[in-house]
Amino acid sequence: MQCDRCDSAAVEWIRYSGEHLCRGHFVEFVERRAKRELHAQVDLQGGERIAVGMSGGKDSSATASLLADFLGRRRDIELIGITIDEGIASYRPAGIQRAKALCGRLGIEHRILAYEDTAGHTMDEVVARDPEAIPCSYCGPFRRQALNRAAREVEADYVATGLNLDDTAQSILMNVARGDVEKLARLGPHESRQPGLVPRIQPLRMIPEKEVYLYALLQGIEFHDATCPYADRAQRGRFREMLNRLEEDSPGTRHAIVRGYDQMRPLLQEAYPPATLNACARCGEPTVHAVCKACELRDRIEKFAPDAPEPA
């Protein structure tokens, strides 16, 4: 099949637009949208430091590579790669290795922060102690807090994450299904700053997961291509399957969900303005409650400790 923009062979068919694109035009297609999204989300004046959350997977690796390409000529902006080590022995070490290697190739600093130093336990320990729980219910709050802490420690002005279009549309649907309108209003990217929280930006927000994957392959970006061993127990998987079916039947559904949300977002944020944050009484991290969610989960883990006393 020939590219619709030139005489070269096509490497991808964009179903939602009907276009066939060659390697060069596909790469340009991805980069143009990522750059547009970056500029729409943040106005970089110079002097900023951007922490890039890097798992070593395709999305975060593509994000780091794109930002290095977009901002590499600007000596007044610094990128720092941050990897959160959840402590999943069969999964995380390979990702750390990929993230470290990519940072070396891009010429940016790389730091690692482990759950053992923030949550006090590895995820393998958490699952062993509380096998009936959904692992993501622990991992999500722990990771968000760890990434924010790491970004704050390096004095980052922003945290860039690799959330793609599929991730974003899934998050919107999940919060709608739960009736969690307040959380829906607070989805990233973040436009305001709150004490103790580093705003997040998402350059891949409008790029489908499959296109991110192909972009990484075509650009020679080495990444850890594996799935977390605990992911099959996550609720997100059901929404992923549902969204994939909708997209298959009606190409463009993911874009429509996110664009529709973006139109509603100002109204949601008006109804749910940024909450007043407190310092957690246990760890000092920002929270809307007296004790943050991560500390509540740490307390729950301790109840399952091998040497914990039997309940009265």
mmCIF file of C-alpha atoms in Angstrom:
data_model
loop_
_atom_site.group_PDB
_atom_site.id
_atom_site.type_symbol
_atom_site.label_atom_id
_atom_site.label_comp_id
_atom_site.label_asym_id
_atom_site.label_seq_id
_atom_site.Cartn_x
_atom_site.Cartn_y
_atom_site.Cartn_z
ATOM 1 C CA MET A 1 0.000 0.000 0.000
ATOM 2 C CA GLN A 2 1.275 3.471 -0.915
ATOM 3 C CA CYS A 3 1.470 6.460 1.405
ATOM 4 C CA ASP A 4 -1.337 8.958 0.802
ATOM 5 C CA ARG A 5 1.116 11.863 1.078
ATOM 6 C CA CYS A 6 3.957 10.600 -1.130
ATOM 7 C CA ASP A 7 5.038 7.667 -3.302
ATOM 8 C CA SER A 8 6.684 5.670 -0.488
ATOM 9 C CA ALA A 9 5.322 2.430 0.930
ATOM 10 C CA ALA A 10 2.900 2.885 3.809
ATOM 11 C CA VAL A 11 3.770 1.455 7.224
ATOM 12 C CA GLU A 12 0.488 2.233 8.971
ATOM 13 C CA TRP A 13 -3.183 2.737 8.241
ATOM 14 C CA ILE A 14 -4.761 5.366 10.493
ATOM 15 C CA ARG A 15 -8.290 3.966 10.702
ATOM 16 C CA TYR A 16 -9.888 7.006 12.331
ATOM 17 C CA SER A 17 -8.653 9.301 9.538
ATOM 18 C CA GLY A 18 -8.491 6.800 6.682
ATOM 19 C CA GLU A 19 -4.898 7.732 5.834
ATOM 20 C CA HIS A 20 -2.066 5.399 4.888
ATOM 21 C CA LEU A 21 1.291 6.821 5.971
ATOM 22 C CA CYS A 22 4.893 5.950 5.173
ATOM 23 C CA ARG A 23 7.581 5.877 7.832
ATOM 24 C CA GLY A 24 8.568 9.521 7.436
ATOM 25 C CA HIS A 25 5.055 10.895 7.364
ATOM 26 C CA PHE A 26 3.953 8.682 10.253
ATOM 27 C CA VAL A 27 6.836 9.909 12.432
ATOM 28 C CA GLU A 28 5.982 13.488 11.482
ATOM 29 C CA PHE A 29 2.299 12.802 12.269
ATOM 30 C CA VAL A 30 3.151 11.640 15.800
ATOM 31 C CA GLU A 31 5.705 14.353 16.530
ATOM 32 C CA ARG A 32 3.488 17.180 15.319
ATOM 33 C CA ARG A 33 0.645 16.158 17.644
ATOM 34 C CA ALA A 34 2.950 15.625 20.627
ATOM 35 C CA LYS A 35 4.528 19.044 20.122
ATOM 36 C CA ARG A 36 1.120 20.687 19.745
ATOM 37 C CA GLU A 37 -0.095 19.037 22.944
ATOM 38 C CA LEU A 38 3.033 20.092 24.837
ATOM 39 C CA HIS A 39 2.611 23.720 23.770
ATOM 40 C CA ALA A 40 -1.085 23.637 24.663
ATOM 41 C CA GLN A 41 -0.370 22.334 28.154
ATOM 42 C CA VAL A 42 2.593 24.441 29.229
ATOM 43 C CA ASP A 43 4.234 27.729 28.279
ATOM 44 C CA LEU A 44 7.948 27.204 28.850
ATOM 45 C CA GLN A 45 9.601 30.543 29.504
ATOM 46 C CA GLY A 46 13.100 29.243 30.209
ATOM 47 C CA GLY A 47 14.751 28.083 33.397
ATOM 48 C CA GLU A 48 12.317 25.206 33.900
ATOM 49 C CA ARG A 49 13.274 21.736 35.022
ATOM 50 C CA ILE A 50 11.069 18.888 33.790
ATOM 51 C CA ALA A 51 11.094 15.515 35.517
ATOM 52 C CA VAL A 52 10.115 12.695 33.165
ATOM 53 C CA GLY A 53 8.510 9.670 34.799
ATOM 54 C CA MET A 54 10.311 6.750 33.141
ATOM 55 C CA SER A 55 9.247 3.147 33.628
ATOM 56 C CA GLY A 56 11.358 1.961 30.719
ATOM 57 C CA GLY A 57 8.219 1.101 28.731
ATOM 58 C CA LYS A 58 7.247 2.411 25.308
ATOM 59 C CA ASP A 59 5.161 5.380 26.461
ATOM 60 C CA SER A 60 7.578 6.932 28.932
ATOM 61 C CA SER A 61 10.555 6.173 26.685
ATOM 62 C CA ALA A 62 8.849 7.840 23.726
ATOM 63 C CA THR A 63 7.940 10.807 25.936
ATOM 64 C CA ALA A 64 11.532 11.262 27.094
ATOM 65 C CA SER A 65 12.840 10.964 23.529
ATOM 66 C CA LEU A 66 10.305 13.437 22.160
ATOM 67 C CA LEU A 67 10.983 15.994 24.889
ATOM 68 C CA ALA A 68 14.731 15.645 24.385
ATOM 69 C CA ASP A 69 14.189 16.237 20.672
ATOM 70 C CA PHE A 70 11.809 19.173 21.137
ATOM 71 C CA LEU A 71 13.799 20.867 23.894
ATOM 72 C CA GLY A 72 17.330 19.639 23.260
ATOM 73 C CA ARG A 73 18.456 22.909 21.709
ATOM 74 C CA ARG A 74 17.183 24.903 24.661
ATOM 75 C CA ARG A 75 19.977 25.102 27.198
ATOM 76 C CA ASP A 76 17.636 26.952 29.537
ATOM 77 C CA ILE A 77 15.446 23.865 30.098
ATOM 78 C CA GLU A 78 16.623 20.737 31.912
ATOM 79 C CA LEU A 79 15.212 17.215 31.709
ATOM 80 C CA ILE A 80 15.660 14.643 34.477
ATOM 81 C CA GLY A 81 14.514 11.034 34.185
ATOM 82 C CA ILE A 82 12.875 9.536 37.272
ATOM 83 C CA THR A 83 12.098 5.847 37.655
ATOM 84 C CA ILE A 84 9.931 4.552 40.469
ATOM 85 C CA ASP A 85 10.979 1.065 41.531
ATOM 86 C CA GLU A 86 7.836 -0.654 42.787
ATOM 87 C CA GLY A 87 9.766 -3.730 43.839
ATOM 88 C CA ILE A 88 8.334 -6.299 41.415
ATOM 89 C CA ALA A 89 11.226 -8.711 41.011
ATOM 90 C CA SER A 90 10.016 -10.380 37.815
ATOM 91 C CA TYR A 91 9.222 -7.115 36.061
ATOM 92 C CA ARG A 92 10.823 -3.875 37.208
ATOM 93 C CA PRO A 93 14.616 -4.542 36.896
ATOM 94 C CA ALA A 94 14.447 -4.793 33.093
ATOM 95 C CA GLY A 95 12.490 -1.542 32.919
ATOM 96 C CA ILE A 96 15.018 0.244 35.115
ATOM 97 C CA GLN A 97 17.803 -0.966 32.864
ATOM 98 C CA ARG A 98 16.037 0.366 29.752
ATOM 99 C CA ALA A 99 15.251 3.712 31.385
ATOM 100 C CA LYS A 100 18.830 4.140 32.576
ATOM 101 C CA ALA A 101 20.237 3.274 29.150
ATOM 102 C CA LEU A 102 17.896 5.694 27.382
ATOM 103 C CA CYS A 103 18.768 8.534 29.748
ATOM 104 C CA GLY A 104 22.428 7.864 29.035
ATOM 105 C CA ARG A 105 21.770 7.993 25.310
ATOM 106 C CA LEU A 106 19.784 11.218 25.631
ATOM 107 C CA GLY A 107 22.374 12.767 27.918
ATOM 108 C CA ILE A 108 20.017 13.423 30.810
ATOM 109 C CA GLU A 109 20.313 12.634 34.500
ATOM 110 C CA HIS A 110 18.515 9.548 35.786
ATOM 111 C CA ARG A 111 17.306 8.933 39.331
ATOM 112 C CA ILE A 112 15.569 5.984 40.967
ATOM 113 C CA LEU A 113 13.235 6.067 43.960
ATOM 114 C CA ALA A 114 12.079 2.766 45.454
ATOM 115 C CA TYR A 115 8.834 1.924 47.217
ATOM 116 C CA GLU A 116 10.950 0.526 50.047
ATOM 117 C CA ASP A 117 12.077 4.104 50.733
ATOM 118 C CA THR A 118 8.618 5.665 50.412
ATOM 119 C CA ALA A 119 5.944 3.064 51.123
ATOM 120 C CA GLY A 120 8.194 0.920 53.294
ATOM 121 C CA HIS A 121 7.399 -2.242 51.321
ATOM 122 C CA THR A 122 7.928 -3.619 47.833
ATOM 123 C CA MET A 123 4.846 -4.478 45.801
ATOM 124 C CA ASP A 124 5.814 -8.145 45.966
ATOM 125 C CA GLU A 125 5.667 -7.872 49.768
ATOM 126 C CA VAL A 126 2.335 -6.049 49.613
ATOM 127 C CA VAL A 127 0.772 -8.748 47.429
ATOM 128 C CA ALA A 128 2.152 -11.488 49.671
ATOM 129 C CA ARG A 129 0.678 -9.848 52.768
ATOM 130 C CA ASP A 130 -2.688 -8.882 51.274
ATOM 131 C CA PRO A 131 -3.306 -11.406 48.474
ATOM 132 C CA GLU A 132 -7.041 -10.691 48.238
ATOM 133 C CA ALA A 133 -6.576 -7.007 47.415
ATOM 134 C CA ILE A 134 -6.270 -5.583 43.906
ATOM 135 C CA PRO A 135 -2.547 -4.699 43.707
ATOM 136 C CA CYS A 136 -3.211 -1.526 41.703
ATOM 137 C CA SER A 137 -5.238 -0.137 44.613
ATOM 138 C CA TYR A 138 -1.952 0.005 46.526
ATOM 139 C CA CYS A 139 0.403 0.715 43.656
ATOM 140 C CA GLY A 140 -1.460 3.723 42.243
ATOM 141 C CA PRO A 141 -1.338 5.905 45.379
ATOM 142 C CA PHE A 142 2.199 4.745 46.212
ATOM 143 C CA ARG A 143 3.465 5.566 42.710
ATOM 144 C CA ARG A 144 1.774 8.963 42.523
ATOM 145 C CA GLN A 145 3.211 9.967 45.869
ATOM 146 C CA ALA A 146 6.684 8.634 45.063
ATOM 147 C CA LEU A 147 6.830 10.366 41.676
ATOM 148 C CA ASN A 148 5.659 13.655 43.157
ATOM 149 C CA ARG A 149 8.186 13.376 45.974
ATOM 150 C CA ALA A 150 11.027 12.559 43.581
ATOM 151 C CA ALA A 151 10.081 15.472 41.310
ATOM 152 C CA ARG A 152 9.920 17.820 44.269
ATOM 153 C CA GLU A 153 13.311 16.648 45.538
ATOM 154 C CA VAL A 154 14.956 17.564 42.217
ATOM 155 C CA GLU A 155 13.062 20.888 42.263
ATOM 156 C CA ALA A 156 11.192 20.087 39.058
ATOM 157 C CA ASP A 157 8.662 22.577 37.748
ATOM 158 C CA TYR A 158 6.697 19.886 35.907
ATOM 159 C CA VAL A 159 6.397 16.113 35.736
ATOM 160 C CA ALA A 160 5.954 14.688 32.240
ATOM 161 C CA THR A 161 4.247 11.303 32.083
ATOM 162 C CA GLY A 162 3.661 8.900 29.209
ATOM 163 C CA LEU A 163 -0.134 8.711 29.399
ATOM 164 C CA ASN A 164 -1.427 8.105 25.890
ATOM 165 C CA LEU A 165 -4.868 8.521 24.315
ATOM 166 C CA ASP A 166 -6.033 5.060 25.372
ATOM 167 C CA ASP A 167 -5.003 5.682 28.995
ATOM 168 C CA THR A 168 -6.764 9.045 29.036
ATOM 169 C CA ALA A 169 -10.027 7.791 27.542
ATOM 170 C CA GLN A 170 -10.016 4.815 29.927
ATOM 171 C CA SER A 171 -9.545 7.097 32.942
ATOM 172 C CA ILE A 172 -12.449 9.284 31.849
ATOM 173 C CA LEU A 173 -14.761 6.290 31.422
ATOM 174 C CA MET A 174 -13.683 4.736 34.722
ATOM 175 C CA ASN A 175 -14.491 7.882 36.673
ATOM 176 C CA VAL A 176 -17.818 8.300 34.882
ATOM 177 C CA ALA A 177 -18.719 4.684 35.673
ATOM 178 C CA ARG A 178 -17.876 5.231 39.342
ATOM 179 C CA GLY A 179 -19.779 8.499 39.459
ATOM 180 C CA ASP A 180 -16.614 10.171 40.744
ATOM 181 C CA VAL A 181 -17.199 13.599 39.230
ATOM 182 C CA GLU A 182 -14.713 15.326 41.519
ATOM 183 C CA LYS A 183 -11.882 13.041 40.450
ATOM 184 C CA LEU A 184 -12.972 13.501 36.846
ATOM 185 C CA ALA A 185 -12.499 17.248 37.282
ATOM 186 C CA ARG A 186 -8.970 16.729 38.611
ATOM 187 C CA LEU A 187 -7.563 14.557 35.811
ATOM 188 C CA GLY A 188 -4.317 15.801 34.287
ATOM 189 C CA PRO A 189 -2.787 17.659 32.643
ATOM 190 C CA HIS A 190 -2.760 20.134 35.506
ATOM 191 C CA GLU A 191 -3.215 23.814 34.814
ATOM 192 C CA SER A 192 -2.763 25.143 38.342
ATOM 193 C CA ARG A 193 -0.125 24.754 41.027
ATOM 194 C CA GLN A 194 -0.823 23.637 44.554
ATOM 195 C CA PRO A 195 1.595 23.610 47.476
ATOM 196 C CA GLY A 196 3.638 20.414 47.525
ATOM 197 C CA LEU A 197 2.291 19.079 44.211
ATOM 198 C CA VAL A 198 4.297 19.211 40.989
ATOM 199 C CA PRO A 199 1.990 19.807 37.974
ATOM 200 C CA ARG A 200 1.835 17.007 35.426
ATOM 201 C CA ILE A 201 1.992 17.320 31.667
ATOM 202 C CA GLN A 202 1.096 14.620 29.138
ATOM 203 C CA PRO A 203 2.524 15.150 25.626
ATOM 204 C CA LEU A 204 1.135 11.818 24.331
ATOM 205 C CA ARG A 205 -2.386 12.526 25.539
ATOM 206 C CA MET A 206 -3.937 12.516 22.043
ATOM 207 C CA ILE A 207 -1.796 9.760 20.511
ATOM 208 C CA PRO A 208 -3.176 6.185 20.500
ATOM 209 C CA GLU A 209 -1.173 3.489 22.249
ATOM 210 C CA LYS A 210 -0.595 1.539 19.036
ATOM 211 C CA GLU A 211 0.889 4.612 17.362
ATOM 212 C CA VAL A 212 3.218 5.243 20.308
ATOM 213 C CA TYR A 213 4.392 1.635 20.033
ATOM 214 C CA LEU A 214 5.040 1.914 16.304
ATOM 215 C CA TYR A 215 6.756 5.276 16.712
ATOM 216 C CA ALA A 216 9.161 3.819 19.279
ATOM 217 C CA LEU A 217 9.974 0.904 16.977
ATOM 218 C CA LEU A 218 10.506 3.083 13.911
ATOM 219 C CA GLN A 219 12.711 5.515 15.829
ATOM 220 C CA GLY A 220 14.851 2.766 17.320
ATOM 221 C CA ILE A 221 13.857 3.598 20.888
ATOM 222 C CA GLU A 222 14.642 0.551 22.994
ATOM 223 C CA PHE A 223 12.035 -0.125 25.657
ATOM 224 C CA HIS A 224 10.884 -2.793 28.075
ATOM 225 C CA ASP A 225 8.054 -4.574 26.282
ATOM 226 C CA ALA A 226 6.299 -6.451 29.073
ATOM 227 C CA THR A 227 3.147 -6.298 31.174
ATOM 228 C CA CYS A 228 3.086 -6.002 34.941
ATOM 229 C CA PRO A 229 2.332 -9.459 36.410
ATOM 230 C CA TYR A 230 -0.358 -7.921 38.621
ATOM 231 C CA ALA A 231 -2.122 -5.981 35.842
ATOM 232 C CA ASP A 232 -4.639 -8.725 35.062
ATOM 233 C CA ARG A 233 -6.342 -8.054 38.398
ATOM 234 C CA ALA A 234 -6.885 -4.355 37.670
ATOM 235 C CA GLN A 235 -10.297 -2.907 36.875
ATOM 236 C CA ARG A 236 -8.734 -0.817 34.104
ATOM 237 C CA GLY A 237 -8.347 -3.938 31.989
ATOM 238 C CA ARG A 238 -12.112 -4.274 31.596
ATOM 239 C CA PHE A 239 -12.413 -0.673 30.453
ATOM 240 C CA ARG A 240 -9.523 -1.209 28.039
ATOM 241 C CA GLU A 241 -11.332 -4.146 26.442
ATOM 242 C CA MET A 242 -14.589 -2.211 26.220
ATOM 243 C CA LEU A 243 -12.912 0.824 24.684
ATOM 244 C CA ASN A 244 -11.044 -1.332 22.172
ATOM 245 C CA ARG A 245 -14.338 -2.849 21.025
ATOM 246 C CA LEU A 246 -15.913 0.589 20.689
ATOM 247 C CA GLU A 247 -12.919 1.852 18.718
ATOM 248 C CA GLU A 248 -13.021 -1.187 16.446
ATOM 249 C CA ASP A 249 -16.690 -0.602 15.665
ATOM 250 C CA SER A 250 -16.443 3.203 15.470
ATOM 251 C CA PRO A 251 -12.920 4.482 14.724
ATOM 252 C CA GLY A 252 -12.318 7.803 16.460
ATOM 253 C CA THR A 253 -14.235 6.909 19.630
ATOM 254 C CA ARG A 254 -11.203 7.485 21.868
ATOM 255 C CA HIS A 255 -10.605 10.936 20.426
ATOM 256 C CA ALA A 256 -14.298 11.789 20.773
ATOM 257 C CA ILE A 257 -14.337 10.790 24.446
ATOM 258 C CA VAL A 258 -11.316 12.942 25.282
ATOM 259 C CA ARG A 259 -12.444 15.919 23.202
ATOM 260 C CA GLY A 260 -15.897 15.752 24.743
ATOM 261 C CA TYR A 261 -14.331 15.658 28.190
ATOM 262 C CA ASP A 262 -12.142 18.650 27.355
ATOM 263 C CA GLN A 263 -15.249 20.659 26.494
ATOM 264 C CA MET A 264 -16.855 19.737 29.821
ATOM 265 C CA ARG A 265 -13.701 20.184 31.861
ATOM 266 C CA PRO A 266 -14.058 23.942 32.562
ATOM 267 C CA LEU A 267 -17.547 23.330 33.951
ATOM 268 C CA LEU A 268 -16.310 20.432 36.080
ATOM 269 C CA GLN A 269 -13.433 22.508 37.436
ATOM 270 C CA GLU A 270 -15.809 25.349 38.232
ATOM 271 C CA ALA A 271 -17.949 22.957 40.255
ATOM 272 C CA TYR A 272 -14.900 21.362 41.877
ATOM 273 C CA PRO A 273 -12.160 23.991 42.282
ATOM 274 C CA PRO A 274 -8.743 22.892 43.586
ATOM 275 C CA ALA A 275 -9.118 21.502 47.086
ATOM 276 C CA THR A 276 -7.341 22.995 50.065
ATOM 277 C CA LEU A 277 -4.405 20.742 50.881
ATOM 278 C CA ASN A 278 -3.023 19.794 54.269
ATOM 279 C CA ALA A 279 0.251 18.182 55.220
ATOM 280 C CA CYS A 280 -0.367 14.535 56.086
ATOM 281 C CA ALA A 281 -0.082 14.044 59.842
ATOM 282 C CA ARG A 282 2.047 10.937 59.251
ATOM 283 C CA CYS A 283 4.373 11.641 56.327
ATOM 284 C CA GLY A 284 3.932 15.344 55.618
ATOM 285 C CA GLU A 285 2.902 14.829 51.988
ATOM 286 C CA PRO A 286 0.022 16.959 50.626
ATOM 287 C CA THR A 287 -3.481 15.564 51.096
ATOM 288 C CA VAL A 288 -7.061 16.779 51.396
ATOM 289 C CA HIS A 289 -7.480 14.672 54.530
ATOM 290 C CA ALA A 290 -5.685 14.520 57.861
ATOM 291 C CA VAL A 291 -3.900 11.332 56.749
ATOM 292 C CA CYS A 292 -3.037 10.673 53.102
ATOM 293 C CA LYS A 293 -4.193 7.635 51.137
ATOM 294 C CA ALA A 294 -0.680 6.186 50.968
ATOM 295 C CA CYS A 295 -0.377 6.227 54.761
ATOM 296 C CA GLU A 296 -3.812 4.639 55.120
ATOM 297 C CA LEU A 297 -2.619 1.850 52.850
ATOM 298 C CA ARG A 298 0.599 1.473 54.822
ATOM 299 C CA ASP A 299 -1.516 0.980 57.943
ATOM 300 C CA ARG A 300 -3.540 -1.658 56.113
ATOM 301 C CA ILE A 301 -0.383 -3.534 55.120
ATOM 302 C CA GLU A 302 0.804 -3.638 58.712
ATOM 303 C CA LYS A 303 -2.403 -5.394 59.730
ATOM 304 C CA PHE A 304 -1.330 -8.264 57.513
ATOM 305 C CA ALA A 305 2.231 -8.397 58.828
ATOM 306 C CA PRO A 306 3.312 -11.919 59.846
ATOM 307 C CA ASP A 307 3.996 -10.786 63.393
ATOM 308 C CA ALA A 308 0.894 -8.613 63.727
ATOM 309 C CA PRO A 309 -1.183 -9.437 66.826
ATOM 310 C CA GLU A 310 -4.492 -11.202 66.347
ATOM 311 C CA PRO A 311 -7.481 -8.827 66.413
ATOM 312 C CA ALA A 312 -9.313 -8.718 69.718
#
